[in-house]
Each structure stands twice: as structure tokens, then as C-alpha cells.
């Protein structure tokens, strides 16, 4: 009888241990289900999965911005940055016309695309894009005839909540327009230019359209080397005029400062 009781006791202990293990396993499974339901990661995400997610985001982003490109145009360039200091990444689209009559022969008798370019500025409103400003034809083609030199190269820069349209002209210098968003459009508030002869700066111009002051710095030693540059400054007070809107500039090549 005592031997029988020992056997019963041993079987009871084994059953108790097995039940505890099963409950512990179930508890872990329930915890994993809880993590999944709350959006937490149960296992590390592999590199391929991350790349796939990034690819999906980029495809979705392209699909969103293409909705803003008008018929007869294509995307030429896209620049991202915060343009109104709200913490959301905004978007600037440079677009280009696709007209057949924009393809012409140059002086080399080669066909080049002379279709004009434009700009669309999109504000990111908590994940939804809205048009802040647009101008479909304000830039000439990147294939314009530069004469004895190449045509200026247009660059778009977003810095400190401002939009800069920067024309690079190699050894001959550069010029740049600064826009800031106000009054429901991007207003031209500044202009900078540098006329160079290689490394030597011949003339610099800086205009602040808010204070209406223009600075002109002339190199009085233009035939010298870079280390011999010496500038004389002329300060010009400008007349009060309405600020130019990005959406209303017909042609940057013809814009007078």
C-alpha cells in the first residue's frame, strides 16, 4: 500500500511540472501576441526587410509627387527640406516640358531638348502635400546655347527655411536668388552675384530687398592675382517696391535686379 502511494505521489509531481511548463510556454506566446498587437517588434528586422520598406516608401513618395506634375511635363529634379520651419520635410519639384517642337538642332546640327523648365513647391502638411507656389515656365532649358562657354547650371538649395535658386557659371562666377514664404507665396528677398575671372573676383553684388539696400564691391586691382584683390564698396538705397513673387516671374534670364 505504501509503495502504491509513492507511485501516485510521483505521477502527481510529474503532472504538476508538465502543467507548469505548458503554462509558461503559453504565457510567452501570449506576450508575443501582445507585442504584435501593440506594434512592437518581436524579432529583429533584417537588412533586406529594411531595404524593402525604404523602397516601398520611395515608390509611394514618387506616386504622390507625380500627381502634382501637369500634363505635358516630366519631373526633372526633386529637392527636399523644411521650407517653413514646421519640422516637416517639404518638397521642391523642377519640372520640364515635353513639347515636340522644343527639340531643335544646335550649331553642331545635333538635336537638343530646349524645352523650358518650371518649379512646383509643395508643403508637407502632416504627411499630405499641398502646393505652396508654382511656375511652369520660368527657367530656360539646361541645353541653352552658352556661346563660347557652357550655359549656367541651375541648382536648388533649401537652407534655414529659405529657397535659393543658384546659377553656377564655372570660372565666370555665379548668381543666386533667395526666396522666403510669406503672404501665400515665395517672395524674392535677396540676391547675390559674383563676376569672376577664374579665381579672381572682379565684382560682387548683394541686394537685400527687405531693407532695400544694394551693395556693389568692385575689385580695384582686377589684373592682379587672387591674393591681390582689393575692393571698393558702393552702397545704393533702393526705391520701395512690392516684392517679386516666385509664381509671377516670367523668365529668370530676363529678371532685372
PDB file of C-alpha atoms in Angstrom:
ATOM      1  CA  UNK A   1       0.000   0.000   0.000  1.00  0.00           C
ATOM      2  CA  UNK A   2       2.833   2.377   0.873  1.00  0.00           C
ATOM      3  CA  UNK A   3       4.537   1.521  -2.435  1.00  0.00           C
ATOM      4  CA  UNK A   4       1.322   2.333  -4.323  1.00  0.00           C
ATOM      5  CA  UNK A   5       1.029   5.716  -2.586  1.00  0.00           C
ATOM      6  CA  UNK A   6       4.637   6.602  -3.566  1.00  0.00           C
ATOM      7  CA  UNK A   7       3.843   5.846  -7.228  1.00  0.00           C
ATOM      8  CA  UNK A   8       0.732   8.048  -7.109  1.00  0.00           C
ATOM      9  CA  UNK A   9       2.739  10.862  -5.492  1.00  0.00           C
ATOM     10  CA  UNK A  10       5.464  10.688  -8.170  1.00  0.00           C
ATOM     11  CA  UNK A  11       2.939  10.785 -11.012  1.00  0.00           C
ATOM     12  CA  UNK A  12       1.266  13.806  -9.439  1.00  0.00           C
ATOM     13  CA  UNK A  13       4.590  15.662  -9.238  1.00  0.00           C
ATOM     14  CA  UNK A  14       5.352  14.936 -12.914  1.00  0.00           C
ATOM     15  CA  UNK A  15       1.914  16.149 -13.968  1.00  0.00           C
ATOM     16  CA  UNK A  16       2.377  19.340 -11.937  1.00  0.00           C
ATOM     17  CA  UNK A  17       5.767  20.064 -13.557  1.00  0.00           C
ATOM     18  CA  UNK A  18       4.443  19.462 -17.085  1.00  0.00           C
ATOM     19  CA  UNK A  19       1.468  21.718 -16.419  1.00  0.00           C
ATOM     20  CA  UNK A  20       3.792  24.496 -15.230  1.00  0.00           C
ATOM     21  CA  UNK A  21       5.951  24.246 -18.342  1.00  0.00           C
ATOM     22  CA  UNK A  22       2.879  24.361 -20.574  1.00  0.00           C
ATOM     23  CA  UNK A  23       1.554  27.434 -18.762  1.00  0.00           C
ATOM     24  CA  UNK A  24       4.961  29.148 -19.050  1.00  0.00           C
ATOM     25  CA  UNK A  25       5.109  28.460 -22.774  1.00  0.00           C
ATOM     26  CA  UNK A  26       1.564  29.750 -23.223  1.00  0.00           C
ATOM     27  CA  UNK A  27       2.488  32.856 -21.248  1.00  0.00           C
ATOM     28  CA  UNK A  28       5.402  33.573 -23.620  1.00  0.00           C
ATOM     29  CA  UNK A  29       3.138  33.075 -26.644  1.00  0.00           C
ATOM     30  CA  UNK A  30       0.548  35.432 -25.188  1.00  0.00           C
ATOM     31  CA  UNK A  31       3.281  38.024 -24.539  1.00  0.00           C
ATOM     32  CA  UNK A  32       4.455  37.756 -28.155  1.00  0.00           C
ATOM     33  CA  UNK A  33       0.882  38.192 -29.396  1.00  0.00           C
ATOM     34  CA  UNK A  34       0.574  41.242 -27.164  1.00  0.00           C
ATOM     35  CA  UNK A  35       3.735  42.775 -28.642  1.00  0.00           C
ATOM     36  CA  UNK A  36       2.448  42.219 -32.156  1.00  0.00           C
ATOM     37  CA  UNK A  37      -0.934  43.746 -31.344  1.00  0.00           C
ATOM     38  CA  UNK A  38       0.707  46.868 -29.926  1.00  0.00           C
ATOM     39  CA  UNK A  39       3.027  47.280 -32.927  1.00  0.00           C
ATOM     40  CA  UNK A  40       6.231  46.337 -31.067  1.00  0.00           C
ATOM     41  CA  UNK A  41       8.954  44.281 -32.724  1.00  0.00           C
ATOM     42  CA  UNK A  42       9.125  40.643 -31.719  1.00  0.00           C
ATOM     43  CA  UNK A  43      12.257  39.831 -33.711  1.00  0.00           C
ATOM     44  CA  UNK A  44      14.993  41.992 -35.265  1.00  0.00           C
ATOM     45  CA  UNK A  45      14.211  43.337 -38.752  1.00  0.00           C
ATOM     46  CA  UNK A  46      16.640  42.052 -41.354  1.00  0.00           C
ATOM     47  CA  UNK A  47      18.598  44.334 -43.671  1.00  0.00           C
ATOM     48  CA  UNK A  48      16.631  43.124 -46.701  1.00  0.00           C
ATOM     49  CA  UNK A  49      13.340  43.889 -44.950  1.00  0.00           C
ATOM     50  CA  UNK A  50      14.529  47.410 -44.126  1.00  0.00           C
ATOM     51  CA  UNK A  51      15.604  47.996 -47.729  1.00  0.00           C
ATOM     52  CA  UNK A  52      12.225  46.714 -48.927  1.00  0.00           C
ATOM     53  CA  UNK A  53      10.409  49.133 -46.593  1.00  0.00           C
ATOM     54  CA  UNK A  54      12.578  52.040 -47.820  1.00  0.00           C
ATOM     55  CA  UNK A  55      11.873  51.055 -51.426  1.00  0.00           C
ATOM     56  CA  UNK A  56       8.132  50.954 -50.754  1.00  0.00           C
ATOM     57  CA  UNK A  57       8.324  54.428 -49.176  1.00  0.00           C
ATOM     58  CA  UNK A  58      10.254  55.864 -52.117  1.00  0.00           C
ATOM     59  CA  UNK A  59       7.797  54.371 -54.624  1.00  0.00           C
ATOM     60  CA  UNK A  60       4.846  55.744 -52.653  1.00  0.00           C
ATOM     61  CA  UNK A  61       6.534  59.146 -52.449  1.00  0.00           C
ATOM     62  CA  UNK A  62       7.080  59.244 -56.204  1.00  0.00           C
ATOM     63  CA  UNK A  63       3.462  58.350 -56.734  1.00  0.00           C
ATOM     64  CA  UNK A  64       2.365  61.235 -54.520  1.00  0.00           C
ATOM     65  CA  UNK A  65       4.508  63.937 -56.144  1.00  0.00           C
ATOM     66  CA  UNK A  66       3.678  62.880 -59.700  1.00  0.00           C
ATOM     67  CA  UNK A  67       0.074  63.841 -59.009  1.00  0.00           C
ATOM     68  CA  UNK A  68       1.212  67.492 -58.967  1.00  0.00           C
ATOM     69  CA  UNK A  69       3.062  67.422 -62.302  1.00  0.00           C
ATOM     70  CA  UNK A  70       0.834  68.868 -65.060  1.00  0.00           C
ATOM     71  CA  UNK A  71       0.180  67.122 -68.332  1.00  0.00           C
ATOM     72  CA  UNK A  72       2.896  67.783 -70.895  1.00  0.00           C
ATOM     73  CA  UNK A  73       5.660  67.926 -68.276  1.00  0.00           C
ATOM     74  CA  UNK A  74       8.043  65.479 -66.630  1.00  0.00           C
ATOM     75  CA  UNK A  75       9.991  65.500 -63.372  1.00  0.00           C
ATOM     76  CA  UNK A  76      13.459  66.959 -63.888  1.00  0.00           C
ATOM     77  CA  UNK A  77      14.701  67.165 -60.292  1.00  0.00           C
ATOM     78  CA  UNK A  78      13.410  66.877 -56.729  1.00  0.00           C
ATOM     79  CA  UNK A  79      14.832  68.629 -53.646  1.00  0.00           C
ATOM     80  CA  UNK A  80      13.676  68.036 -50.070  1.00  0.00           C
ATOM     81  CA  UNK A  81      13.943  70.207 -46.962  1.00  0.00           C
ATOM     82  CA  UNK A  82      11.970  72.177 -44.384  1.00  0.00           C
ATOM     83  CA  UNK A  83      10.840  75.417 -46.038  1.00  0.00           C
ATOM     84  CA  UNK A  84       8.565  76.810 -43.320  1.00  0.00           C
ATOM     85  CA  UNK A  85      10.313  75.568 -40.163  1.00  0.00           C
ATOM     86  CA  UNK A  86       7.417  73.396 -39.013  1.00  0.00           C
ATOM     87  CA  UNK A  87       9.527  70.253 -38.635  1.00  0.00           C
ATOM     88  CA  UNK A  88       8.091  68.544 -41.742  1.00  0.00           C
ATOM     89  CA  UNK A  89      10.156  67.858 -44.852  1.00  0.00           C
ATOM     90  CA  UNK A  90       8.786  69.834 -47.790  1.00  0.00           C
ATOM     91  CA  UNK A  91       9.474  69.237 -51.459  1.00  0.00           C
ATOM     92  CA  UNK A  92      10.565  71.307 -54.463  1.00  0.00           C
ATOM     93  CA  UNK A  93       9.978  69.871 -57.925  1.00  0.00           C
ATOM     94  CA  UNK A  94      11.777  71.124 -61.006  1.00  0.00           C
ATOM     95  CA  UNK A  95       9.692  70.097 -63.998  1.00  0.00           C
ATOM     96  CA  UNK A  96      10.403  70.186 -67.714  1.00  0.00           C
ATOM     97  CA  UNK A  97       8.083  70.497 -70.706  1.00  0.00           C
ATOM     98  CA  UNK A  98       7.988  67.639 -73.196  1.00  0.00           C
ATOM     99  CA  UNK A  99       6.781  69.515 -76.304  1.00  0.00           C
ATOM    100  CA  UNK A 100       7.966  68.009 -79.590  1.00  0.00           C
ATOM    101  CA  UNK A 101       8.713  71.436 -81.033  1.00  0.00           C
ATOM    102  CA  UNK A 102      11.106  72.000 -78.124  1.00  0.00           C
ATOM    103  CA  UNK A 103      13.597  69.620 -79.726  1.00  0.00           C
ATOM    104  CA  UNK A 104      15.729  71.615 -82.159  1.00  0.00           C
ATOM    105  CA  UNK A 105      19.096  71.393 -83.879  1.00  0.00           C
ATOM    106  CA  UNK A 106      22.018  73.299 -82.388  1.00  0.00           C
ATOM    107  CA  UNK A 107      25.018  74.846 -84.148  1.00  0.00           C
ATOM    108  CA  UNK A 108      26.569  71.378 -84.363  1.00  0.00           C
ATOM    109  CA  UNK A 109      23.482  70.171 -86.241  1.00  0.00           C
ATOM    110  CA  UNK A 110      22.650  67.925 -83.283  1.00  0.00           C
ATOM    111  CA  UNK A 111      19.136  67.631 -81.850  1.00  0.00           C
ATOM    112  CA  UNK A 112      18.877  69.063 -78.324  1.00  0.00           C
ATOM    113  CA  UNK A 113      15.982  69.477 -75.901  1.00  0.00           C
ATOM    114  CA  UNK A 114      15.299  73.206 -75.492  1.00  0.00           C
ATOM    115  CA  UNK A 115      12.011  72.777 -73.624  1.00  0.00           C
ATOM    116  CA  UNK A 116      11.664  75.194 -70.739  1.00  0.00           C
ATOM    117  CA  UNK A 117      11.583  74.186 -67.084  1.00  0.00           C
ATOM    118  CA  UNK A 118       9.413  75.208 -64.165  1.00  0.00           C
ATOM    119  CA  UNK A 119       9.074  74.827 -60.422  1.00  0.00           C
ATOM    120  CA  UNK A 120       6.448  73.490 -58.019  1.00  0.00           C
ATOM    121  CA  UNK A 121       6.875  73.970 -54.253  1.00  0.00           C
ATOM    122  CA  UNK A 122       4.985  71.537 -52.050  1.00  0.00           C
ATOM    123  CA  UNK A 123       4.422  71.984 -48.326  1.00  0.00           C
ATOM    124  CA  UNK A 124       4.182  68.853 -46.211  1.00  0.00           C
ATOM    125  CA  UNK A 125       1.071  69.219 -44.036  1.00  0.00           C
ATOM    126  CA  UNK A 126       1.499  66.333 -41.583  1.00  0.00           C
ATOM    127  CA  UNK A 127       2.152  63.856 -44.372  1.00  0.00           C
ATOM    128  CA  UNK A 128      -0.066  65.407 -47.045  1.00  0.00           C
ATOM    129  CA  UNK A 129       1.438  67.621 -49.772  1.00  0.00           C
ATOM    130  CA  UNK A 130      -0.117  70.987 -50.671  1.00  0.00           C
ATOM    131  CA  UNK A 131       1.010  73.407 -53.390  1.00  0.00           C
ATOM    132  CA  UNK A 132       2.681  76.482 -51.891  1.00  0.00           C
ATOM    133  CA  UNK A 133       3.784  78.047 -55.191  1.00  0.00           C
ATOM    134  CA  UNK A 134       4.146  77.063 -58.826  1.00  0.00           C
ATOM    135  CA  UNK A 135       5.555  78.485 -62.036  1.00  0.00           C
ATOM    136  CA  UNK A 136       5.726  76.142 -65.002  1.00  0.00           C
ATOM    137  CA  UNK A 137       7.913  78.113 -67.442  1.00  0.00           C
ATOM    138  CA  UNK A 138      10.251  80.430 -65.539  1.00  0.00           C
ATOM    139  CA  UNK A 139      13.529  78.577 -66.300  1.00  0.00           C
ATOM    140  CA  UNK A 140      15.207  78.106 -69.641  1.00  0.00           C
ATOM    141  CA  UNK A 141      16.420  74.710 -70.769  1.00  0.00           C
ATOM    142  CA  UNK A 142      19.599  73.219 -69.382  1.00  0.00           C
ATOM    143  CA  UNK A 143      20.645  72.838 -73.025  1.00  0.00           C
ATOM    144  CA  UNK A 144      20.636  76.537 -73.930  1.00  0.00           C
ATOM    145  CA  UNK A 145      23.475  77.743 -76.110  1.00  0.00           C
ATOM    146  CA  UNK A 146      26.129  79.196 -73.807  1.00  0.00           C
ATOM    147  CA  UNK A 147      28.142  80.740 -76.633  1.00  0.00           C
ATOM    148  CA  UNK A 148      31.867  80.299 -76.059  1.00  0.00           C
ATOM    149  CA  UNK A 149      31.087  78.770 -72.649  1.00  0.00           C
ATOM    150  CA  UNK A 150      28.536  76.304 -71.316  1.00  0.00           C
ATOM    151  CA  UNK A 151      25.103  77.530 -70.226  1.00  0.00           C
ATOM    152  CA  UNK A 152      24.647  78.285 -66.480  1.00  0.00           C
ATOM    153  CA  UNK A 153      23.778  75.310 -64.302  1.00  0.00           C
ATOM    154  CA  UNK A 154      20.682  75.783 -62.111  1.00  0.00           C
ATOM    155  CA  UNK A 155      20.895  74.497 -58.545  1.00  0.00           C
ATOM    156  CA  UNK A 156      18.118  74.468 -55.932  1.00  0.00           C
ATOM    157  CA  UNK A 157      19.057  74.794 -52.257  1.00  0.00           C
ATOM    158  CA  UNK A 158      16.898  74.738 -49.129  1.00  0.00           C
ATOM    159  CA  UNK A 159      18.581  76.347 -46.133  1.00  0.00           C
ATOM    160  CA  UNK A 160      17.301  77.941 -42.913  1.00  0.00           C
ATOM    161  CA  UNK A 161      13.707  77.805 -44.141  1.00  0.00           C
ATOM    162  CA  UNK A 162      14.545  79.678 -47.355  1.00  0.00           C
ATOM    163  CA  UNK A 163      14.626  78.663 -51.005  1.00  0.00           C
ATOM    164  CA  UNK A 164      17.733  79.521 -53.018  1.00  0.00           C
ATOM    165  CA  UNK A 165      17.924  79.332 -56.804  1.00  0.00           C
ATOM    166  CA  UNK A 166      21.636  79.283 -57.560  1.00  0.00           C
ATOM    167  CA  UNK A 167      23.121  79.611 -61.035  1.00  0.00           C
ATOM    168  CA  UNK A 168      26.640  78.169 -61.316  1.00  0.00           C
ATOM    169  CA  UNK A 169      28.715  79.659 -64.124  1.00  0.00           C
ATOM    170  CA  UNK A 170      32.056  77.988 -63.603  1.00  0.00           C
ATOM    171  CA  UNK A 171      35.107  80.216 -63.846  1.00  0.00           C
ATOM    172  CA  UNK A 172      32.897  83.233 -64.588  1.00  0.00           C
ATOM    173  CA  UNK A 173      31.180  83.223 -61.178  1.00  0.00           C
ATOM    174  CA  UNK A 174      27.587  82.728 -60.082  1.00  0.00           C
ATOM    175  CA  UNK A 175      24.328  84.464 -59.194  1.00  0.00           C
ATOM    176  CA  UNK A 176      21.684  83.479 -56.682  1.00  0.00           C
ATOM    177  CA  UNK A 177      18.091  84.386 -55.772  1.00  0.00           C
ATOM    178  CA  UNK A 178      16.768  83.972 -52.232  1.00  0.00           C
ATOM    179  CA  UNK A 179      13.051  83.411 -51.595  1.00  0.00           C
ATOM    180  CA  UNK A 180      11.061  83.235 -48.357  1.00  0.00           C
ATOM    181  CA  UNK A 181       7.469  82.130 -47.901  1.00  0.00           C
ATOM    182  CA  UNK A 182       5.123  84.918 -46.858  1.00  0.00           C
ATOM    183  CA  UNK A 183       1.744  86.304 -47.982  1.00  0.00           C
ATOM    184  CA  UNK A 184       0.778  82.950 -49.569  1.00  0.00           C
ATOM    185  CA  UNK A 185       3.746  82.802 -51.975  1.00  0.00           C
ATOM    186  CA  UNK A 186       7.534  82.713 -52.086  1.00  0.00           C
ATOM    187  CA  UNK A 187       8.844  86.277 -52.197  1.00  0.00           C
ATOM    188  CA  UNK A 188      12.220  87.355 -53.578  1.00  0.00           C
ATOM    189  CA  UNK A 189      14.021  88.837 -50.559  1.00  0.00           C
ATOM    190  CA  UNK A 190      17.676  88.625 -51.590  1.00  0.00           C
ATOM    191  CA  UNK A 191      20.131  88.451 -54.472  1.00  0.00           C
ATOM    192  CA  UNK A 192      23.866  87.681 -54.645  1.00  0.00           C
ATOM    193  CA  UNK A 193      26.251  87.564 -57.585  1.00  0.00           C
ATOM    194  CA  UNK A 194      29.942  87.280 -58.271  1.00  0.00           C
ATOM    195  CA  UNK A 195      31.646  88.113 -61.580  1.00  0.00           C
ATOM    196  CA  UNK A 196      34.940  86.266 -61.719  1.00  0.00           C
ATOM    197  CA  UNK A 197      37.958  85.738 -63.925  1.00  0.00           C
ATOM    198  CA  UNK A 198      38.950  82.286 -62.824  1.00  0.00           C
ATOM    199  CA  UNK A 199      39.927  82.509 -59.149  1.00  0.00           C
ATOM    200  CA  UNK A 200      39.912  86.336 -59.206  1.00  0.00           C
ATOM    201  CA  UNK A 201      36.677  88.063 -58.175  1.00  0.00           C
ATOM    202  CA  UNK A 202      36.086  91.185 -60.278  1.00  0.00           C
ATOM    203  CA  UNK A 203      32.755  92.363 -58.907  1.00  0.00           C
ATOM    204  CA  UNK A 204      30.326  91.305 -56.181  1.00  0.00           C
ATOM    205  CA  UNK A 205      26.714  92.404 -55.783  1.00  0.00           C
ATOM    206  CA  UNK A 206      24.476  91.841 -52.765  1.00  0.00           C
ATOM    207  CA  UNK A 207      20.864  93.021 -52.552  1.00  0.00           C
ATOM    208  CA  UNK A 208      18.511  92.888 -49.575  1.00  0.00           C
ATOM    209  CA  UNK A 209      15.004  93.636 -50.813  1.00  0.00           C
ATOM    210  CA  UNK A 210      13.636  93.809 -47.264  1.00  0.00           C
ATOM    211  CA  UNK A 211      15.954  96.626 -46.184  1.00  0.00           C
ATOM    212  CA  UNK A 212      16.129  97.927 -49.789  1.00  0.00           C
ATOM    213  CA  UNK A 213      19.921  98.194 -49.781  1.00  0.00           C
ATOM    214  CA  UNK A 214      22.248  97.155 -52.618  1.00  0.00           C
ATOM    215  CA  UNK A 215      25.996  96.654 -52.078  1.00  0.00           C
ATOM    216  CA  UNK A 216      28.382  96.686 -55.030  1.00  0.00           C
ATOM    217  CA  UNK A 217      32.006  95.677 -54.375  1.00  0.00           C
ATOM    218  CA  UNK A 218      34.427  96.439 -57.227  1.00  0.00           C
ATOM    219  CA  UNK A 219      37.895  94.943 -57.372  1.00  0.00           C
ATOM    220  CA  UNK A 220      40.194  97.918 -57.994  1.00  0.00           C
ATOM    221  CA  UNK A 221      43.063  95.583 -58.839  1.00  0.00           C
ATOM    222  CA  UNK A 222      41.414  93.338 -61.463  1.00  0.00           C
ATOM    223  CA  UNK A 223      44.659  92.455 -63.241  1.00  0.00           C
ATOM    224  CA  UNK A 224      46.270  91.130 -60.074  1.00  0.00           C
ATOM    225  CA  UNK A 225      46.177  87.671 -58.569  1.00  0.00           C
ATOM    226  CA  UNK A 226      43.638  86.344 -56.118  1.00  0.00           C
ATOM    227  CA  UNK A 227      45.702  87.459 -53.127  1.00  0.00           C
ATOM    228  CA  UNK A 228      45.889  90.976 -54.600  1.00  0.00           C
ATOM    229  CA  UNK A 229      42.127  91.555 -54.626  1.00  0.00           C
ATOM    230  CA  UNK A 230      41.112  94.927 -53.185  1.00  0.00           C
ATOM    231  CA  UNK A 231      37.509  96.067 -53.159  1.00  0.00           C
ATOM    232  CA  UNK A 232      35.757  99.396 -53.032  1.00  0.00           C
ATOM    233  CA  UNK A 233      32.132  99.338 -51.880  1.00  0.00           C
ATOM    234  CA  UNK A 234      29.236 101.357 -53.199  1.00  0.00           C
ATOM    235  CA  UNK A 235      26.030 101.426 -51.153  1.00  0.00           C
ATOM    236  CA  UNK A 236      22.819 102.095 -53.065  1.00  0.00           C
ATOM    237  CA  UNK A 237      19.455 102.735 -51.437  1.00  0.00           C
ATOM    238  CA  UNK A 238      16.635 101.205 -53.476  1.00  0.00           C
ATOM    239  CA  UNK A 239      13.171 102.609 -54.005  1.00  0.00           C
ATOM    240  CA  UNK A 240      10.340 100.917 -52.173  1.00  0.00           C
ATOM    241  CA  UNK A 241       8.654  98.400 -54.443  1.00  0.00           C
ATOM    242  CA  UNK A 242       6.487  95.304 -53.929  1.00  0.00           C
ATOM    243  CA  UNK A 243       8.452  92.097 -53.505  1.00  0.00           C
ATOM    244  CA  UNK A 244       8.523  89.853 -56.554  1.00  0.00           C
ATOM    245  CA  UNK A 245       6.568  86.596 -56.300  1.00  0.00           C
ATOM    246  CA  UNK A 246       8.091  83.335 -57.483  1.00  0.00           C
ATOM    247  CA  UNK A 247       4.813  82.413 -59.186  1.00  0.00           C
ATOM    248  CA  UNK A 248       4.832  85.623 -61.271  1.00  0.00           C
ATOM    249  CA  UNK A 249       8.412  85.680 -62.596  1.00  0.00           C
ATOM    250  CA  UNK A 250       8.098  85.100 -66.346  1.00  0.00           C
ATOM    251  CA  UNK A 251      11.735  84.344 -67.098  1.00  0.00           C
ATOM    252  CA  UNK A 252      14.720  84.355 -64.741  1.00  0.00           C
ATOM    253  CA  UNK A 253      17.020  85.065 -67.690  1.00  0.00           C
ATOM    254  CA  UNK A 254      15.257  88.400 -68.183  1.00  0.00           C
ATOM    255  CA  UNK A 255      14.835  89.274 -64.487  1.00  0.00           C
ATOM    256  CA  UNK A 256      16.311  92.691 -63.709  1.00  0.00           C
ATOM    257  CA  UNK A 257      17.765  93.343 -60.272  1.00  0.00           C
TER     258      UNK A 257
END
